[in-house]
Short mmCIF file of C-alpha atoms in Angstrom, two decimals:
data_model
loop_
_atom_site.label_atom_id
_atom_site.label_comp_id
_atom_site.label_asym_id
_atom_site.label_seq_id
_atom_site.Cartn_x
_atom_site.Cartn_y
_atom_site.Cartn_z
CA MET A 19 0.12 -0.01 0.04
CA ALA A 20 1.22 3.27 -0.53
CA SER A 21 3.23 5.14 2.01
CA GLU A 22 0.83 7.98 2.58
CA LYS A 23 1.96 10.61 5.33
CA GLY A 24 -0.68 10.87 7.85
CA VAL A 25 -3.11 8.98 10.09
CA MET A 26 -6.25 7.06 8.77
CA LEU A 27 -8.43 4.91 11.08
CA LEU A 28 -10.70 1.94 9.61
CA ASP A 29 -13.41 1.79 11.83
CA PHE A 30 -17.10 1.10 12.34
CA TRP A 31 -19.60 3.61 14.03
CA VAL A 32 -20.81 1.37 16.71
CA SER A 33 -17.73 -0.44 17.52
CA PRO A 34 -16.62 -0.02 21.17
CA PHE A 35 -12.89 -1.09 19.99
CA GLY A 36 -12.91 1.29 17.08
CA GLN A 37 -14.03 4.00 19.90
CA ARG A 38 -11.13 3.14 21.91
CA ALA A 39 -8.67 4.36 19.08
CA ARG A 40 -10.78 7.48 18.38
CA ILE A 41 -10.90 8.36 21.95
CA ALA A 42 -7.09 7.71 22.34
CA LEU A 43 -6.25 9.88 19.23
CA ALA A 44 -8.60 12.67 20.41
CA GLU A 45 -6.95 12.94 23.77
CA LYS A 46 -3.57 13.02 22.07
CA GLY A 47 -4.89 15.87 19.91
CA VAL A 48 -4.04 13.65 16.41
CA GLU A 49 -5.43 14.64 13.44
CA TYR A 50 -6.52 11.57 11.45
CA GLU A 51 -8.94 10.61 8.51
CA TYR A 52 -11.71 8.33 9.49
CA LYS A 53 -13.17 5.79 7.39
CA GLU A 54 -16.43 4.01 7.98
CA GLU A 55 -16.35 0.29 6.75
CA ASN A 56 -19.23 -1.54 5.48
CA LEU A 57 -18.79 -4.83 7.59
CA ARG A 58 -20.83 -6.83 5.16
CA ASP A 59 -18.51 -5.64 2.25
CA LYS A 60 -15.04 -5.04 3.60
CA SER A 61 -12.78 -2.89 1.44
CA GLU A 62 -9.61 -3.93 -0.05
CA LEU A 63 -7.79 -1.58 2.16
CA LEU A 64 -9.08 -2.95 5.37
CA LEU A 65 -8.29 -6.50 3.79
CA LYS A 66 -4.95 -5.73 2.78
CA SER A 67 -4.07 -4.18 6.03
CA ASN A 68 -5.57 -6.79 8.50
CA PRO A 69 -5.36 -9.93 6.51
CA ILE A 70 -5.04 -12.31 9.53
CA HIS A 71 -8.35 -11.09 11.23
CA LYS A 72 -10.06 -8.78 8.54
CA LYS A 73 -11.13 -6.62 11.37
CA ILE A 74 -11.70 -3.12 12.36
CA PRO A 75 -10.24 -0.98 13.88
CA VAL A 76 -7.13 -0.76 11.81
CA LEU A 77 -5.04 2.29 12.42
CA ILE A 78 -2.75 3.05 9.40
CA HIS A 79 0.19 5.64 10.15
CA ASP A 80 2.47 6.77 7.31
CA GLY A 81 1.13 3.56 5.34
CA LYS A 82 1.90 1.18 8.17
CA PRO A 83 -1.19 -0.83 9.56
CA ILE A 84 -1.66 -1.27 13.31
CA CYS A 85 -4.41 -3.94 14.38
CA GLU A 86 -6.20 -4.83 17.76
CA SER A 87 -7.81 -2.08 19.56
CA LEU A 88 -5.69 -2.20 22.88
CA ILE A 89 -2.41 -2.72 20.59
CA ILE A 90 -3.40 0.47 18.69
CA VAL A 91 -3.98 2.47 22.12
CA GLN A 92 -0.59 1.69 23.38
CA TYR A 93 1.04 2.70 19.99
CA ILE A 94 -0.74 6.03 19.88
CA ASP A 95 0.65 6.61 23.54
CA GLU A 96 3.85 5.45 22.74
CA THR A 97 3.91 7.45 19.46
CA TRP A 98 2.46 10.55 20.68
CA SER A 99 4.07 10.73 23.85
CA ASP A 100 4.11 14.31 24.60
CA LYS A 101 0.75 14.87 25.56
CA ALA A 102 -2.03 13.07 27.66
CA PRO A 103 -0.06 9.91 28.91
CA LEU A 104 -2.52 7.13 29.06
CA LEU A 105 -0.48 4.70 30.62
CA PRO A 106 1.51 5.38 33.96
CA SER A 107 5.46 5.50 33.83
CA ASP A 108 5.43 3.30 37.07
CA PRO A 109 6.12 -0.57 35.88
CA TYR A 110 3.72 -1.64 38.41
CA GLN A 111 1.10 0.61 37.61
CA ARG A 112 1.43 0.00 34.00
CA ALA A 113 1.13 -4.02 34.70
CA GLN A 114 -2.24 -2.96 36.62
CA ALA A 115 -3.61 -0.87 34.07
CA ARG A 116 -2.80 -3.81 31.61
CA PHE A 117 -4.32 -6.41 33.36
CA TRP A 118 -7.64 -4.51 33.92
CA ALA A 119 -7.70 -3.54 30.31
CA ASP A 120 -6.99 -7.12 29.51
CA PHE A 121 -10.03 -8.15 31.99
CA VAL A 122 -12.41 -5.56 30.33
CA ASP A 123 -11.36 -7.14 26.95
CA LYS A 124 -12.02 -10.66 27.83
CA LYS A 125 -15.25 -10.18 29.92
CA VAL A 126 -17.25 -7.31 28.80
CA PHE A 127 -18.01 -7.75 25.17
CA GLU A 128 -18.72 -11.50 25.19
CA CYS A 129 -21.04 -11.42 28.09
CA GLY A 130 -22.72 -8.28 26.76
CA GLY A 131 -23.44 -10.29 23.54
CA LYS A 132 -25.03 -13.04 25.54
CA LEU A 133 -27.47 -10.85 27.14
CA TRP A 134 -29.29 -9.72 23.66
CA LYS A 135 -28.34 -12.90 21.95
CA LEU A 136 -29.81 -15.37 24.63
CA LYS A 137 -33.07 -15.73 26.49
CA GLY A 138 -34.50 -17.69 29.26
CA GLU A 139 -32.00 -19.60 31.69
CA GLU A 140 -28.78 -18.84 29.55
CA GLN A 141 -29.67 -15.10 29.33
CA GLU A 142 -30.12 -15.35 33.15
CA ALA A 143 -26.97 -16.80 33.82
CA ALA A 144 -25.16 -14.08 31.41
CA LYS A 145 -26.99 -11.25 33.64
CA THR A 146 -25.70 -12.64 36.78
CA GLU A 147 -22.07 -12.71 35.17
CA MET A 148 -22.60 -9.67 34.08
CA ILE A 149 -23.31 -7.96 37.42
CA GLU A 150 -20.38 -9.73 38.57
CA ILE A 151 -18.22 -8.34 36.02
CA LEU A 152 -19.56 -4.74 36.70
CA GLN A 153 -19.27 -5.21 40.60
CA ILE A 154 -15.44 -6.40 40.40
CA LEU A 155 -14.83 -3.38 38.03
CA GLU A 156 -16.54 -0.96 40.60
CA ALA A 157 -14.35 -2.56 43.45
CA GLN A 158 -11.13 -1.74 41.28
CA LEU A 159 -12.68 1.91 40.51
CA GLY A 160 -13.33 2.42 44.30
CA ASP A 161 -13.82 6.01 44.89
CA LYS A 162 -11.05 7.15 42.23
CA LYS A 163 -12.09 9.71 39.56
CA TYR A 164 -10.93 7.51 36.90
CA PHE A 165 -9.45 3.98 36.71
CA GLY A 166 -6.23 5.53 35.93
CA GLY A 167 -6.56 7.61 39.43
CA ASP A 168 -6.64 11.26 38.70
CA ILE A 169 -5.86 10.63 35.03
CA PHE A 170 -7.87 9.47 32.45
CA GLY A 171 -5.80 6.61 31.30
CA PHE A 172 -5.69 3.01 29.67
CA VAL A 173 -8.47 1.01 31.56
CA ASP A 174 -10.66 4.41 31.34
CA VAL A 175 -10.13 4.21 27.28
CA ALA A 176 -10.64 0.52 27.44
CA PHE A 177 -14.01 0.50 29.24
CA VAL A 178 -16.10 3.66 28.38
CA PRO A 179 -16.78 2.37 25.00
CA PHE A 180 -18.97 -0.18 26.63
CA THR A 181 -21.10 2.35 28.66
CA SER A 182 -23.21 3.20 25.64
CA TRP A 183 -24.03 -0.24 25.55
CA PHE A 184 -25.32 -0.39 29.21
CA TYR A 185 -29.04 0.89 27.89
CA SER A 186 -29.23 -2.38 25.56
CA TYR A 187 -28.02 -4.46 28.18
CA GLU A 188 -30.33 -3.23 30.85
CA THR A 189 -33.24 -3.49 28.28
CA CYS A 190 -32.39 -6.86 27.05
CA ALA A 191 -31.98 -8.45 30.17
CA ASN A 192 -33.95 -6.40 32.61
CA PHE A 193 -31.69 -5.34 35.05
CA SER A 194 -30.04 -1.54 36.43
CA VAL A 195 -26.41 -0.83 35.86
CA GLU A 196 -26.98 1.98 38.41
CA GLU A 197 -28.52 -0.22 40.77
CA VAL A 198 -25.69 -2.92 40.72
CA ALA A 199 -22.71 -0.78 40.35
CA PRO A 200 -23.56 2.99 40.76
CA LYS A 201 -20.03 4.21 41.05
CA ILE A 202 -19.62 2.98 37.56
CA VAL A 203 -22.41 4.73 36.61
CA GLN A 204 -20.98 8.10 38.07
CA TRP A 205 -17.66 7.28 36.44
CA ALA A 206 -19.38 6.92 33.07
CA LYS A 207 -20.45 10.64 33.48
CA ARG A 208 -17.18 11.87 34.49
CA CYS A 209 -15.69 10.53 31.41
CA MET A 210 -18.62 12.19 29.28
CA GLU A 211 -17.30 15.33 30.58
CA ARG A 212 -14.36 14.90 28.30
CA GLU A 213 -14.67 15.94 24.82
CA SER A 214 -12.83 12.94 23.59
CA VAL A 215 -15.47 10.54 25.30
CA ASP A 216 -18.30 12.90 24.27
CA LYS A 217 -17.99 13.31 20.74
CA THR A 218 -16.96 9.60 20.14
CA LEU A 219 -19.61 7.69 22.06
CA PRO A 220 -23.05 7.35 20.23
CA ASP A 221 -26.33 7.90 21.67
CA PRO A 222 -26.92 4.65 23.84
CA LYS A 223 -30.49 4.60 21.99
CA LYS A 224 -28.89 4.29 18.58
CA VAL A 225 -26.67 1.61 20.01
CA TYR A 226 -30.06 -0.15 21.03
CA GLU A 227 -31.48 0.27 17.51
CA PHE A 228 -28.33 -1.30 16.12
CA VAL A 229 -28.70 -4.34 18.60
CA CYS A 230 -32.50 -4.59 17.43
CA TYR A 231 -31.39 -4.52 13.82
CA LEU A 232 -28.90 -7.42 14.62
CA LYS A 233 -31.37 -9.41 16.53
CA LYS A 234 -33.80 -8.95 13.50
CA ARG A 235 -31.01 -9.94 11.23
CA PHE A 236 -29.98 -12.99 12.93
CA GLY A 237 -33.76 -14.15 13.91
CA ILE A 238 -33.28 -13.48 17.50
CA GLU A 239 -36.80 -12.65 19.30
CA MET B 29 22.86 -11.93 38.57
CA VAL B 30 20.47 -9.94 40.10
CA ALA B 31 20.25 -11.34 43.66
CA SER B 32 16.44 -10.82 44.68
CA ALA B 33 14.29 -12.82 47.32
CA ALA B 34 11.95 -10.34 46.30
CA VAL B 35 10.95 -12.29 43.11
CA ARG B 36 8.56 -15.18 43.58
CA LEU B 37 6.81 -16.89 40.85
CA PHE B 38 3.65 -19.25 41.60
CA GLY B 39 3.49 -21.77 38.96
CA MET B 40 2.41 -25.36 37.89
CA TRP B 41 5.16 -27.62 36.31
CA ALA B 42 3.20 -28.44 32.89
CA SER B 43 2.01 -24.86 32.34
CA PRO B 44 3.28 -23.06 29.09
CA ALA B 45 2.34 -20.05 30.43
CA VAL B 46 4.39 -20.36 33.64
CA ARG B 47 7.44 -21.55 31.59
CA ARG B 48 7.17 -18.54 29.37
CA VAL B 49 7.64 -16.28 32.77
CA GLU B 50 10.42 -18.33 33.85
CA TRP B 51 12.29 -17.95 30.32
CA ALA B 52 11.77 -14.38 30.78
CA LEU B 53 13.34 -14.27 33.95
CA LYS B 54 16.20 -16.50 33.12
CA LEU B 55 16.92 -14.48 30.06
CA LYS B 56 17.35 -11.51 32.45
CA GLY B 57 19.28 -13.14 34.77
CA ILE B 58 16.80 -12.54 37.93
CA GLU B 59 16.87 -14.87 40.55
CA TYR B 60 13.63 -15.84 41.75
CA GLU B 61 11.74 -18.13 44.26
CA TYR B 62 9.61 -20.91 42.48
CA ILE B 63 6.56 -22.09 44.29
CA GLU B 64 4.86 -25.23 42.96
CA GLU B 65 1.09 -24.77 43.07
CA ASP B 66 -1.13 -27.93 43.50
CA LEU B 67 -4.20 -26.55 41.47
CA SER B 68 -6.55 -29.00 43.44
CA ASN B 69 -5.78 -27.25 46.79
CA LYS B 70 -4.70 -23.81 46.04
CA SER B 71 -2.44 -21.96 48.57
CA SER B 72 -3.97 -19.25 50.35
CA SER B 73 -1.32 -16.84 49.27
CA LEU B 74 -2.22 -17.81 45.35
CA LEU B 75 -5.69 -16.97 45.96
CA GLU B 76 -4.55 -13.70 47.97
CA PHE B 77 -2.30 -12.65 44.94
CA ASN B 78 -4.61 -13.46 42.42
CA PRO B 79 -8.23 -13.10 43.81
CA ILE B 80 -9.85 -12.23 40.16
CA ASN B 81 -8.83 -15.35 37.96
CA LYS B 82 -7.36 -17.71 40.90
CA GLN B 83 -4.71 -18.80 38.40
CA VAL B 84 -0.99 -19.18 37.69
CA PRO B 85 1.38 -17.65 37.10
CA VAL B 86 1.62 -15.12 39.72
CA LEU B 87 4.88 -13.15 39.70
CA VAL B 88 5.22 -11.37 43.10
CA HIS B 89 7.80 -8.51 43.33
CA ASN B 90 8.51 -7.09 46.60
CA GLY B 91 5.14 -8.28 47.80
CA HIS B 92 3.20 -6.76 44.83
CA PRO B 93 1.58 -9.30 42.34
CA VAL B 94 1.53 -9.09 38.65
CA VAL B 95 -0.62 -11.51 36.68
CA GLU B 96 -1.52 -12.53 33.43
CA SER B 97 1.80 -14.16 31.76
CA LEU B 98 1.75 -11.25 28.81
CA VAL B 99 1.67 -8.55 31.26
CA ILE B 100 4.04 -10.05 33.35
CA LEU B 101 6.56 -10.04 30.42
CA GLU B 102 6.11 -6.84 29.83
CA TYR B 103 6.40 -5.91 33.49
CA ILE B 104 9.70 -8.16 33.66
CA ASP B 105 11.12 -5.99 30.69
CA GLU B 106 10.11 -2.49 32.03
CA THR B 107 11.64 -3.31 35.54
CA TRP B 108 14.60 -5.13 34.90
CA LYS B 109 16.01 -2.97 31.77
CA ASP B 110 19.12 -5.05 30.73
CA ASN B 111 18.89 -7.34 27.79
CA PRO B 112 15.49 -5.90 26.36
CA MET B 113 12.98 -8.24 25.26
CA LEU B 114 10.71 -5.65 23.25
CA PRO B 115 12.02 -3.64 20.59
CA VAL B 116 12.31 0.26 21.24
CA ASP B 117 10.34 1.55 18.13
CA PRO B 118 6.47 1.92 18.67
CA LEU B 119 5.26 0.16 15.38
CA GLU B 120 7.74 -2.87 16.16
CA ARG B 121 6.33 -3.06 19.62
CA ALA B 122 2.81 -3.06 18.12
CA LYS B 123 3.97 -5.79 15.55
CA ALA B 124 5.57 -7.97 18.63
CA ARG B 125 2.06 -7.52 20.65
CA PHE B 126 0.03 -8.48 17.66
CA TRP B 127 1.79 -11.60 16.98
CA ALA B 128 1.79 -12.65 20.63
CA THR B 129 -1.90 -11.93 21.28
CA PHE B 130 -2.80 -13.71 17.85
CA VAL B 131 -0.85 -16.94 18.89
CA ASP B 132 -2.26 -16.38 22.65
CA VAL B 133 -5.75 -16.14 21.50
CA LYS B 134 -6.38 -17.59 18.19
CA CYS B 135 -3.73 -20.43 17.87
CA ARG B 136 -4.29 -21.54 21.33
CA GLU B 137 -8.16 -21.86 20.77
CA GLU B 138 -7.81 -24.25 17.51
CA SER B 139 -4.79 -26.33 19.14
CA ARG B 140 -7.46 -26.85 22.24
CA LYS B 141 -10.01 -27.89 19.80
CA ALA B 142 -7.74 -29.85 17.85
CA PHE B 143 -6.62 -31.64 21.22
CA PHE B 144 -9.88 -32.32 22.93
CA MET B 145 -12.43 -32.82 19.80
CA GLU B 146 -12.96 -35.74 17.41
CA GLY B 147 -14.33 -36.11 14.01
CA GLU B 148 -15.18 -33.16 11.60
CA GLU B 149 -14.54 -30.55 14.39
CA LYS B 150 -11.08 -31.93 14.91
CA GLU B 151 -10.40 -31.78 11.32
CA LYS B 152 -11.53 -28.46 10.83
CA ALA B 153 -9.61 -26.94 14.10
CA ILE B 154 -6.41 -28.59 12.19
CA GLU B 155 -7.38 -26.83 9.22
CA ASN B 156 -7.51 -23.52 11.03
CA LEU B 157 -4.25 -24.26 12.80
CA GLN B 158 -2.58 -24.97 9.69
CA VAL B 159 -3.82 -21.40 8.22
CA GLN B 160 -2.30 -19.68 11.31
CA LEU B 161 1.00 -21.71 11.13
CA LYS B 162 1.21 -20.34 7.43
CA ALA B 163 0.90 -17.07 8.65
CA LEU B 164 3.52 -17.51 11.24
CA ASP B 165 5.71 -19.23 8.93
CA GLU B 166 5.39 -16.08 6.48
CA GLU B 167 6.34 -13.76 9.32
CA LEU B 168 9.70 -15.73 9.72
CA GLU B 169 10.79 -15.28 6.26
CA GLY B 170 14.33 -14.08 6.20
CA LYS B 171 14.50 -14.15 10.27
CA LYS B 172 16.11 -16.57 12.65
CA PHE B 173 13.61 -15.69 15.50
CA PHE B 174 10.27 -13.78 15.70
CA SER B 175 12.29 -11.07 17.37
CA GLY B 176 15.44 -10.86 15.07
CA ASP B 177 18.60 -12.57 15.66
CA HIS B 178 17.82 -13.29 19.12
CA ILE B 179 15.08 -14.67 21.06
CA GLY B 180 12.81 -11.72 22.71
CA TYR B 181 9.30 -11.07 23.76
CA THR B 182 7.38 -12.45 20.62
CA ASP B 183 9.53 -15.90 20.72
CA LEU B 184 8.74 -16.07 24.39
CA ALA B 185 4.99 -15.86 23.89
CA ILE B 186 4.96 -17.85 20.85
CA GLY B 187 7.39 -20.32 22.35
CA TRP B 188 4.76 -22.88 23.88
CA MET B 189 4.23 -24.00 20.43
CA ALA B 190 7.50 -25.08 19.99
CA PHE B 191 7.22 -27.72 22.67
CA TRP B 192 3.58 -28.10 23.81
CA LEU B 193 2.02 -28.25 20.35
CA GLY B 194 3.93 -31.52 19.72
CA VAL B 195 3.17 -32.70 23.26
CA ALA B 196 -0.82 -31.90 22.37
CA GLU B 197 -0.14 -33.81 18.99
CA GLU B 198 1.25 -36.98 20.72
CA ALA B 199 -1.37 -36.78 23.48
CA ALA B 200 -4.46 -36.39 21.27
CA GLY B 201 -3.23 -38.25 18.01
CA PHE B 202 -3.13 -35.38 15.42
CA LYS B 203 -0.89 -33.99 13.20
CA ALA B 204 -0.46 -30.18 12.16
CA ASN B 205 2.25 -31.23 9.74
CA TYR B 206 4.43 -27.87 10.04
CA ASP B 207 7.58 -30.18 9.47
CA VAL B 208 6.55 -30.73 5.94
CA LYS B 209 4.26 -27.65 5.21
CA PHE B 210 5.91 -24.57 7.27
CA PRO B 211 9.78 -24.92 7.00
CA ASN B 212 10.66 -21.47 8.66
CA PHE B 213 8.20 -22.38 11.50
CA SER B 214 9.79 -25.81 11.76
CA ARG B 215 13.12 -24.35 11.82
CA TRP B 216 12.35 -21.84 14.38
CA MET B 217 10.83 -24.37 16.80
CA LYS B 218 14.27 -26.10 16.80
CA ASP B 219 16.25 -23.26 16.94
CA PHE B 220 14.23 -21.74 19.70
CA LEU B 221 14.43 -25.14 22.05
CA ALA B 222 18.08 -25.29 21.32
CA GLU B 223 18.48 -22.03 23.30
CA PRO B 224 19.97 -22.64 26.56
CA VAL B 225 17.46 -20.82 28.55
CA ILE B 226 14.76 -22.66 26.94
CA LYS B 227 16.43 -26.22 26.68
CA ASP B 228 17.47 -26.08 30.36
CA ASN B 229 13.78 -25.11 31.23
CA LEU B 230 11.37 -27.27 29.94
CA PRO B 231 9.45 -30.01 31.67
CA LEU B 232 10.36 -33.57 30.92
CA ARG B 233 8.50 -34.62 27.24
CA GLU B 234 7.13 -37.94 28.40
CA LYS B 235 5.96 -36.90 31.70
CA THR B 236 4.30 -33.84 29.98
CA VAL B 237 2.64 -36.33 27.09
CA GLU B 238 1.46 -38.61 29.67
CA PHE B 239 -0.13 -35.32 31.89
CA PHE B 240 -1.91 -34.25 28.75
CA ARG B 241 -3.23 -37.44 27.78
CA ALA B 242 -4.81 -37.96 30.97
CA PHE B 243 -6.18 -34.05 31.06
CA LYS B 244 -7.49 -35.13 27.57
CA GLN B 245 -9.26 -37.98 28.78
CA LEU B 246 -10.98 -36.43 31.77
CA GLY B 247 -11.72 -33.37 29.58
CA SER B 248 -13.94 -35.35 27.33
CA CYS B 249 -16.05 -35.96 30.50
CA THR B 250 -17.11 -32.49 31.03
CA LYS B 251 -18.59 -29.93 28.81
CA ARG B 252 -16.96 -26.90 31.14
CA PHE B 253 -14.05 -26.30 29.21
CA TRP B 254 -15.74 -24.13 26.67
CA GLU B 255 -17.13 -21.81 29.10
CA SER B 256 -14.29 -19.49 29.50
CA SER B 257 -12.89 -18.19 26.56
CA ARG B 258 -9.39 -19.17 27.51
CA ARG B 259 -9.52 -21.47 30.43
CA VAL B 260 -9.63 -25.07 30.64
CA ILE B 261 -10.61 -26.55 33.66
CA VAL B 262 -10.97 -30.56 33.94
CA VAL B 263 -12.39 -31.89 37.25
CA ILE B 264 -10.49 -34.92 38.10
CA PRO B 265 -11.91 -37.47 40.79
CA GLU B 266 -9.67 -37.47 43.87
CA ARG B 267 -9.15 -41.15 43.23
CA GLN B 268 -7.11 -40.47 40.05
CA ARG B 269 -4.74 -38.21 42.27
CA HIS B 270 -3.92 -35.62 39.55
CA SER B 271 -4.16 -31.87 40.06
CA TRP B 272 -6.84 -29.39 38.94
CA ALA B 273 -5.18 -28.75 35.92
CA CYS B 274 -5.50 -25.18 34.80
CA VAL B 275 -3.08 -24.90 31.64
CA GLY B 276 -1.83 -21.71 31.22
CA ASP B 277 -3.24 -18.47 33.05
CA GLU B 278 -5.41 -17.71 30.11
#
């Protein structure tokens, strides 16, 4: 591919993984070209840039692709290191941040998917699991302003995109995130006060419309 | 040698994720205390240090625990800066992390399916694994190791395949045929296992094959092993006198 100077992001509007990259770029004040992908008809650029996974997001910097959202966020942090550090400088704190971002990665999206895909007992089990996940994250947040402490950091970037899915999770599985994890809801509101988050995250009702569309497409009641 | 009674590693002898951490510690010349965990009867220390996942490996440095083997590797690299395992350049670091995650998540998933399943599902998993091995083979073109002339983070992350893939094949009766189809990868496996730090820090092959053979037999009796995206738990009846096997921290 052409070694064009500049930054491009191949993405899909509702993807929480793509939103991580967008938030990180915004925090760093990096200008970039956003390219919305049609996931049912992936562009040649996407397939060439991410031949292994064929997934968004892909960050293309001076013609070089970087794939996998948390790897992209770390790349952004290391490349534009002069502003808004997302990872702390202390190795132990960094390890903690990586662990919790990895925890979000492994748990939230998959469990969230079960909440709208499944019904009956299986959905109930997924709901119990999601409540546990939210409460573990809430315990980790504690009374801190952000997961990163006073600094909006790596774990915040990793998790905050899922907050626009809370409405969908609540509606599909009939529970309230505020009831089970009020500190998480407060944290989400504080994050939304940041321009990078406010301008990136979609309206939760729009996310729910998308979930309903997916349910119809996959024949889920 | 960096003298340090302050570094402890909770592990389990058959676990590739634990060895990965030991290789890193040895590469850096870090002295550590190794604690073998009986995973059927986890120590209170392990549960205290890793209350979330309750798994090995756990690295405890000056009383502070670090968990998840790839996170531990980066922690080791950032704390003990001699003999860096990760490159300096952000793009090269991103590539290193990409391959590590690819193998840790995707290759391990297909290897597990090839190991536990039978019939069509097994065949499909072997096919998928071969597609993945092809990608790894191409990545090695013109390179001795994934990290270049010397082993580094990416090799340590992928290293379990050099030993445990063969073990899995023998224990479960399948062949991924990398020696025939993927010459770069096959050559890398031999070179990696010949590295002194690796060679001197592997479990005994026969013992490991036996362990995984038993693991597979009992794994067939439970449907729980796909429940968690990365975790395989096998409940083994007491009379069998094996440990709870939690292979890899993931």
